[in-house]
Amino acid sequence: MLLAKKVAIVTGGAQGIGRATVERLAKEGAKVVVADVKDKEGNAVVAALKASGSEATYFHTDVSERLGVYNLIASARDAFGKVDILVNNAGTLDNVSFLELEEAEFDRVLRTNIKGAFLISQAVAKQMVRQCQADENCAPGAIINVTSINSRFGLPEHTAYAVSKGGLEQLTRSMAVALAPY
């Protein structure tokens, strides 16, 4: 198994692309932490994984809240001892024309799609660096940000979403440069 002994956190892991990612990571042997705000769906994913023999846990997480992010990472450490992989998949969408888009809706989308990815990536990166400082044989971790074609092509009904995905691409580039030494 490609990911045996690895621990992965997947945000937005309760459905869609996130769930498919969780299932694939588990199939490859990773222990998976499903992080989402959809408790029923997240717990169902974990139950299915456990029934198939995989190790998994669910943690209710709003990635836009710093305390929730830190509690998620502590929960992952408590459950599995470390974090090797982060998949930033949590995201939300607006569905209103540019002329009708209200500030609160714009903020809501950016809070999850950009701020959330920043908060959890920074916290997980710090955890990964600490792990490798404590173990000279530590393999580097991986942070994967799920973006969209809408990062490059705007849609009139999804302005905030397109802006957030463009920002996520730039965050990814900045993180890659900043974290390269580790």
PDB file of C-alpha atoms in Angstrom:
ATOM      1  CA  MET A   1       0.000   0.000   0.000  1.00  0.00           C
ATOM      2  CA  LEU A   2       1.375   3.297  -1.145  1.00  0.00           C
ATOM      3  CA  LEU A   3       0.336   5.300   1.944  1.00  0.00           C
ATOM      4  CA  ALA A   4       0.718   2.744   4.730  1.00  0.00           C
ATOM      5  CA  LYS A   5       1.612   4.428   8.040  1.00  0.00           C
ATOM      6  CA  LYS A   6       0.617   7.860   6.669  1.00  0.00           C
ATOM      7  CA  VAL A   7      -2.012  10.068   8.294  1.00  0.00           C
ATOM      8  CA  ALA A   8      -4.145  12.314   6.118  1.00  0.00           C
ATOM      9  CA  ILE A   9      -6.602  15.090   6.921  1.00  0.00           C
ATOM     10  CA  VAL A  10      -9.210  15.837   4.252  1.00  0.00           C
ATOM     11  CA  THR A  11     -11.309  18.959   4.708  1.00  0.00           C
ATOM     12  CA  GLY A  12     -14.730  18.824   3.120  1.00  0.00           C
ATOM     13  CA  GLY A  13     -14.347  15.056   3.199  1.00  0.00           C
ATOM     14  CA  ALA A  14     -17.986  14.166   3.801  1.00  0.00           C
ATOM     15  CA  GLN A  15     -19.168  14.222   0.194  1.00  0.00           C
ATOM     16  CA  GLY A  16     -18.240  14.678  -3.459  1.00  0.00           C
ATOM     17  CA  ILE A  17     -14.579  15.118  -4.352  1.00  0.00           C
ATOM     18  CA  GLY A  18     -13.660  15.109  -0.668  1.00  0.00           C
ATOM     19  CA  ARG A  19     -15.304  11.767  -0.027  1.00  0.00           C
ATOM     20  CA  ALA A  20     -13.717  10.245  -3.117  1.00  0.00           C
ATOM     21  CA  THR A  21     -10.343  11.532  -1.907  1.00  0.00           C
ATOM     22  CA  VAL A  22     -10.892  10.070   1.557  1.00  0.00           C
ATOM     23  CA  GLU A  23     -11.834   6.705   0.075  1.00  0.00           C
ATOM     24  CA  ARG A  24      -8.780   6.627  -2.193  1.00  0.00           C
ATOM     25  CA  LEU A  25      -6.369   7.618   0.584  1.00  0.00           C
ATOM     26  CA  ALA A  26      -7.820   4.885   2.797  1.00  0.00           C
ATOM     27  CA  LYS A  27      -7.593   2.341  -0.040  1.00  0.00           C
ATOM     28  CA  GLU A  28      -3.891   3.193  -0.319  1.00  0.00           C
ATOM     29  CA  GLY A  29      -3.452   2.506   3.414  1.00  0.00           C
ATOM     30  CA  ALA A  30      -3.605   5.987   4.959  1.00  0.00           C
ATOM     31  CA  LYS A  31      -5.288   6.619   8.268  1.00  0.00           C
ATOM     32  CA  VAL A  32      -7.791   9.358   7.475  1.00  0.00           C
ATOM     33  CA  VAL A  33      -9.291  12.230   9.428  1.00  0.00           C
ATOM     34  CA  VAL A  34     -12.478  13.430   7.747  1.00  0.00           C
ATOM     35  CA  ALA A  35     -13.042  17.111   8.570  1.00  0.00           C
ATOM     36  CA  ASP A  36     -16.361  18.705   7.662  1.00  0.00           C
ATOM     37  CA  VAL A  37     -19.348  20.616   9.003  1.00  0.00           C
ATOM     38  CA  LYS A  38     -21.754  17.937   7.755  1.00  0.00           C
ATOM     39  CA  ASP A  39     -21.754  15.589  10.731  1.00  0.00           C
ATOM     40  CA  LYS A  40     -24.223  12.987   9.449  1.00  0.00           C
ATOM     41  CA  GLU A  41     -22.412  12.580   6.136  1.00  0.00           C
ATOM     42  CA  GLY A  42     -18.950  12.674   7.716  1.00  0.00           C
ATOM     43  CA  ASN A  43     -19.812  10.018  10.273  1.00  0.00           C
ATOM     44  CA  ALA A  44     -21.316   7.858   7.503  1.00  0.00           C
ATOM     45  CA  VAL A  45     -18.081   8.078   5.503  1.00  0.00           C
ATOM     46  CA  VAL A  46     -16.053   7.037   8.538  1.00  0.00           C
ATOM     47  CA  ALA A  47     -18.423   4.172   9.345  1.00  0.00           C
ATOM     48  CA  ALA A  48     -18.083   2.866   5.779  1.00  0.00           C
ATOM     49  CA  LEU A  49     -14.288   3.112   5.932  1.00  0.00           C
ATOM     50  CA  LYS A  50     -14.121   1.304   9.262  1.00  0.00           C
ATOM     51  CA  ALA A  51     -16.440  -1.409   7.947  1.00  0.00           C
ATOM     52  CA  SER A  52     -13.978  -2.009   5.115  1.00  0.00           C
ATOM     53  CA  GLY A  53     -11.057  -2.268   7.558  1.00  0.00           C
ATOM     54  CA  SER A  54      -9.615   1.223   7.237  1.00  0.00           C
ATOM     55  CA  GLU A  55      -8.663   3.482  10.123  1.00  0.00           C
ATOM     56  CA  ALA A  56     -10.584   6.744  10.111  1.00  0.00           C
ATOM     57  CA  THR A  57     -12.158   9.328  12.354  1.00  0.00           C
ATOM     58  CA  TYR A  58     -14.520  12.243  11.854  1.00  0.00           C
ATOM     59  CA  PHE A  59     -14.028  15.696  13.343  1.00  0.00           C
ATOM     60  CA  HIS A  60     -16.552  18.520  12.992  1.00  0.00           C
ATOM     61  CA  THR A  61     -14.522  21.442  11.657  1.00  0.00           C
ATOM     62  CA  ASP A  62     -15.270  24.905  10.342  1.00  0.00           C
ATOM     63  CA  VAL A  63     -11.955  25.599   8.617  1.00  0.00           C
ATOM     64  CA  SER A  64     -12.552  29.352   8.787  1.00  0.00           C
ATOM     65  CA  GLU A  65     -12.268  29.255  12.598  1.00  0.00           C
ATOM     66  CA  ARG A  66      -8.707  29.141  13.977  1.00  0.00           C
ATOM     67  CA  LEU A  67      -9.696  27.311  17.178  1.00  0.00           C
ATOM     68  CA  GLY A  68     -11.554  24.664  15.172  1.00  0.00           C
ATOM     69  CA  VAL A  69      -8.494  24.131  12.999  1.00  0.00           C
ATOM     70  CA  TYR A  70      -6.192  23.721  16.004  1.00  0.00           C
ATOM     71  CA  ASN A  71      -8.663  21.332  17.647  1.00  0.00           C
ATOM     72  CA  LEU A  72      -8.764  19.300  14.420  1.00  0.00           C
ATOM     73  CA  ILE A  73      -4.987  18.947  14.341  1.00  0.00           C
ATOM     74  CA  ALA A  74      -4.899  18.009  18.031  1.00  0.00           C
ATOM     75  CA  SER A  75      -7.598  15.408  17.348  1.00  0.00           C
ATOM     76  CA  ALA A  76      -5.588  13.968  14.448  1.00  0.00           C
ATOM     77  CA  ARG A  77      -2.480  13.764  16.656  1.00  0.00           C
ATOM     78  CA  ASP A  78      -4.480  12.168  19.474  1.00  0.00           C
ATOM     79  CA  ALA A  79      -6.022   9.603  17.131  1.00  0.00           C
ATOM     80  CA  PHE A  80      -3.020   8.754  14.964  1.00  0.00           C
ATOM     81  CA  GLY A  81       0.077  10.466  16.401  1.00  0.00           C
ATOM     82  CA  LYS A  82       0.980  12.716  13.485  1.00  0.00           C
ATOM     83  CA  VAL A  83      -0.108  14.389  10.245  1.00  0.00           C
ATOM     84  CA  ASP A  84       1.556  13.585   6.900  1.00  0.00           C
ATOM     85  CA  ILE A  85      -0.971  14.782   4.322  1.00  0.00           C
ATOM     86  CA  LEU A  86      -3.467  17.609   4.144  1.00  0.00           C
ATOM     87  CA  VAL A  87      -6.031  17.842   1.367  1.00  0.00           C
ATOM     88  CA  ASN A  88      -7.713  21.260   1.396  1.00  0.00           C
ATOM     89  CA  ASN A  89     -10.998  20.430  -0.250  1.00  0.00           C
ATOM     90  CA  ALA A  90     -13.513  22.335   1.903  1.00  0.00           C
ATOM     91  CA  GLY A  91     -15.251  24.937  -0.164  1.00  0.00           C
ATOM     92  CA  THR A  92     -18.460  26.812  -0.628  1.00  0.00           C
ATOM     93  CA  LEU A  93     -20.118  28.528  -3.558  1.00  0.00           C
ATOM     94  CA  ASP A  94     -22.069  31.710  -4.149  1.00  0.00           C
ATOM     95  CA  ASN A  95     -24.931  31.671  -6.623  1.00  0.00           C
ATOM     96  CA  VAL A  96     -25.899  35.260  -7.329  1.00  0.00           C
ATOM     97  CA  SER A  97     -25.068  37.758 -10.063  1.00  0.00           C
ATOM     98  CA  PHE A  98     -22.205  40.199  -9.590  1.00  0.00           C
ATOM     99  CA  LEU A  99     -24.590  43.152  -9.364  1.00  0.00           C
ATOM    100  CA  GLU A 100     -26.615  41.434  -6.632  1.00  0.00           C
ATOM    101  CA  LEU A 101     -23.702  39.939  -4.674  1.00  0.00           C
ATOM    102  CA  GLU A 102     -23.741  41.262  -1.126  1.00  0.00           C
ATOM    103  CA  GLU A 103     -20.664  41.840   0.980  1.00  0.00           C
ATOM    104  CA  ALA A 104     -21.691  39.248   3.584  1.00  0.00           C
ATOM    105  CA  GLU A 105     -22.007  36.537   0.913  1.00  0.00           C
ATOM    106  CA  PHE A 106     -18.661  37.524  -0.625  1.00  0.00           C
ATOM    107  CA  ASP A 107     -17.058  37.342   2.837  1.00  0.00           C
ATOM    108  CA  ARG A 108     -18.670  33.963   3.595  1.00  0.00           C
ATOM    109  CA  VAL A 109     -17.207  32.351   0.484  1.00  0.00           C
ATOM    110  CA  LEU A 110     -13.740  33.846   0.940  1.00  0.00           C
ATOM    111  CA  ARG A 111     -13.722  32.974   4.662  1.00  0.00           C
ATOM    112  CA  THR A 112     -14.080  29.268   3.866  1.00  0.00           C
ATOM    113  CA  ASN A 113     -12.269  28.985   0.549  1.00  0.00           C
ATOM    114  CA  ILE A 114      -9.261  31.229   1.227  1.00  0.00           C
ATOM    115  CA  LYS A 115      -8.993  31.950   4.932  1.00  0.00           C
ATOM    116  CA  GLY A 116      -9.811  28.351   5.798  1.00  0.00           C
ATOM    117  CA  ALA A 117      -7.155  26.993   3.457  1.00  0.00           C
ATOM    118  CA  PHE A 118      -4.621  29.459   4.867  1.00  0.00           C
ATOM    119  CA  LEU A 119      -5.403  28.661   8.512  1.00  0.00           C
ATOM    120  CA  ILE A 120      -5.285  24.903   8.197  1.00  0.00           C
ATOM    121  CA  SER A 121      -2.307  24.868   5.835  1.00  0.00           C
ATOM    122  CA  GLN A 122      -0.244  27.026   8.163  1.00  0.00           C
ATOM    123  CA  ALA A 123      -1.185  24.972  11.223  1.00  0.00           C
ATOM    124  CA  VAL A 124      -0.545  21.637   9.506  1.00  0.00           C
ATOM    125  CA  ALA A 125       2.748  22.893   8.025  1.00  0.00           C
ATOM    126  CA  LYS A 126       3.921  23.888  11.508  1.00  0.00           C
ATOM    127  CA  GLN A 127       2.945  20.422  12.769  1.00  0.00           C
ATOM    128  CA  MET A 128       4.818  18.760   9.916  1.00  0.00           C
ATOM    129  CA  VAL A 129       7.950  20.841  10.534  1.00  0.00           C
ATOM    130  CA  ARG A 130       7.863  19.959  14.268  1.00  0.00           C
ATOM    131  CA  GLN A 131       7.509  16.275  13.395  1.00  0.00           C
ATOM    132  CA  CYS A 132      10.546  16.373  11.116  1.00  0.00           C
ATOM    133  CA  GLN A 133      12.609  18.356  13.590  1.00  0.00           C
ATOM    134  CA  ALA A 134      11.929  15.613  16.144  1.00  0.00           C
ATOM    135  CA  ASP A 135      12.764  12.780  13.711  1.00  0.00           C
ATOM    136  CA  GLU A 136      15.734  13.119  11.377  1.00  0.00           C
ATOM    137  CA  ASN A 137      14.383  10.261   9.217  1.00  0.00           C
ATOM    138  CA  CYS A 138      11.080  12.050   8.688  1.00  0.00           C
ATOM    139  CA  ALA A 139       9.711  12.104   5.161  1.00  0.00           C
ATOM    140  CA  PRO A 140       8.345  15.473   4.023  1.00  0.00           C
ATOM    141  CA  GLY A 141       4.607  15.971   4.201  1.00  0.00           C
ATOM    142  CA  ALA A 142       2.236  16.987   1.438  1.00  0.00           C
ATOM    143  CA  ILE A 143      -0.365  19.744   1.311  1.00  0.00           C
ATOM    144  CA  ILE A 144      -2.778  19.548  -1.601  1.00  0.00           C
ATOM    145  CA  ASN A 145      -5.132  22.417  -2.423  1.00  0.00           C
ATOM    146  CA  VAL A 146      -8.198  21.618  -4.511  1.00  0.00           C
ATOM    147  CA  THR A 147      -8.989  24.498  -6.833  1.00  0.00           C
ATOM    148  CA  SER A 148     -11.137  24.927  -9.927  1.00  0.00           C
ATOM    149  CA  ILE A 149     -11.075  25.968 -13.558  1.00  0.00           C
ATOM    150  CA  ASN A 150     -13.063  28.921 -12.230  1.00  0.00           C
ATOM    151  CA  SER A 151      -9.803  30.260 -10.851  1.00  0.00           C
ATOM    152  CA  ARG A 152      -9.072  31.329 -14.423  1.00  0.00           C
ATOM    153  CA  PHE A 153     -12.521  31.688 -15.946  1.00  0.00           C
ATOM    154  CA  GLY A 154     -15.107  33.733 -14.126  1.00  0.00           C
ATOM    155  CA  LEU A 155     -18.792  32.942 -14.104  1.00  0.00           C
ATOM    156  CA  PRO A 156     -21.379  35.698 -13.706  1.00  0.00           C
ATOM    157  CA  GLU A 157     -23.256  33.874 -10.929  1.00  0.00           C
ATOM    158  CA  HIS A 158     -20.155  32.750  -8.995  1.00  0.00           C
ATOM    159  CA  THR A 159     -17.977  35.839  -8.596  1.00  0.00           C
ATOM    160  CA  ALA A 160     -16.871  35.173  -5.020  1.00  0.00           C
ATOM    161  CA  TYR A 161     -16.133  31.524  -5.805  1.00  0.00           C
ATOM    162  CA  ALA A 162     -13.978  32.423  -8.819  1.00  0.00           C
ATOM    163  CA  VAL A 163     -12.091  35.049  -6.800  1.00  0.00           C
ATOM    164  CA  SER A 164     -11.528  32.565  -3.973  1.00  0.00           C
ATOM    165  CA  LYS A 165     -10.193  29.857  -6.269  1.00  0.00           C
ATOM    166  CA  GLY A 166      -7.847  32.324  -7.981  1.00  0.00           C
ATOM    167  CA  GLY A 167      -6.613  33.346  -4.549  1.00  0.00           C
ATOM    168  CA  LEU A 168      -6.171  29.705  -3.573  1.00  0.00           C
ATOM    169  CA  GLU A 169      -3.922  29.152  -6.577  1.00  0.00           C
ATOM    170  CA  GLN A 170      -1.738  32.073  -5.511  1.00  0.00           C
ATOM    171  CA  LEU A 171      -1.731  30.851  -1.896  1.00  0.00           C
ATOM    172  CA  THR A 172      -0.534  27.489  -3.210  1.00  0.00           C
ATOM    173  CA  ARG A 173       2.349  29.104  -5.113  1.00  0.00           C
ATOM    174  CA  SER A 174       3.362  31.177  -2.082  1.00  0.00           C
ATOM    175  CA  MET A 175       3.198  28.182   0.226  1.00  0.00           C
ATOM    176  CA  ALA A 176       5.311  26.103  -2.136  1.00  0.00           C
ATOM    177  CA  VAL A 177       8.090  28.673  -2.080  1.00  0.00           C
ATOM    178  CA  ALA A 178       7.840  29.283   1.668  1.00  0.00           C
ATOM    179  CA  LEU A 179       7.773  25.587   2.582  1.00  0.00           C
ATOM    180  CA  ALA A 180      10.344  24.349   0.030  1.00  0.00           C
ATOM    181  CA  PRO A 181      13.216  24.321   2.569  1.00  0.00           C
ATOM    182  CA  TYR A 182      11.252  21.817   4.664  1.00  0.00           C
TER     183      TYR A 182
END
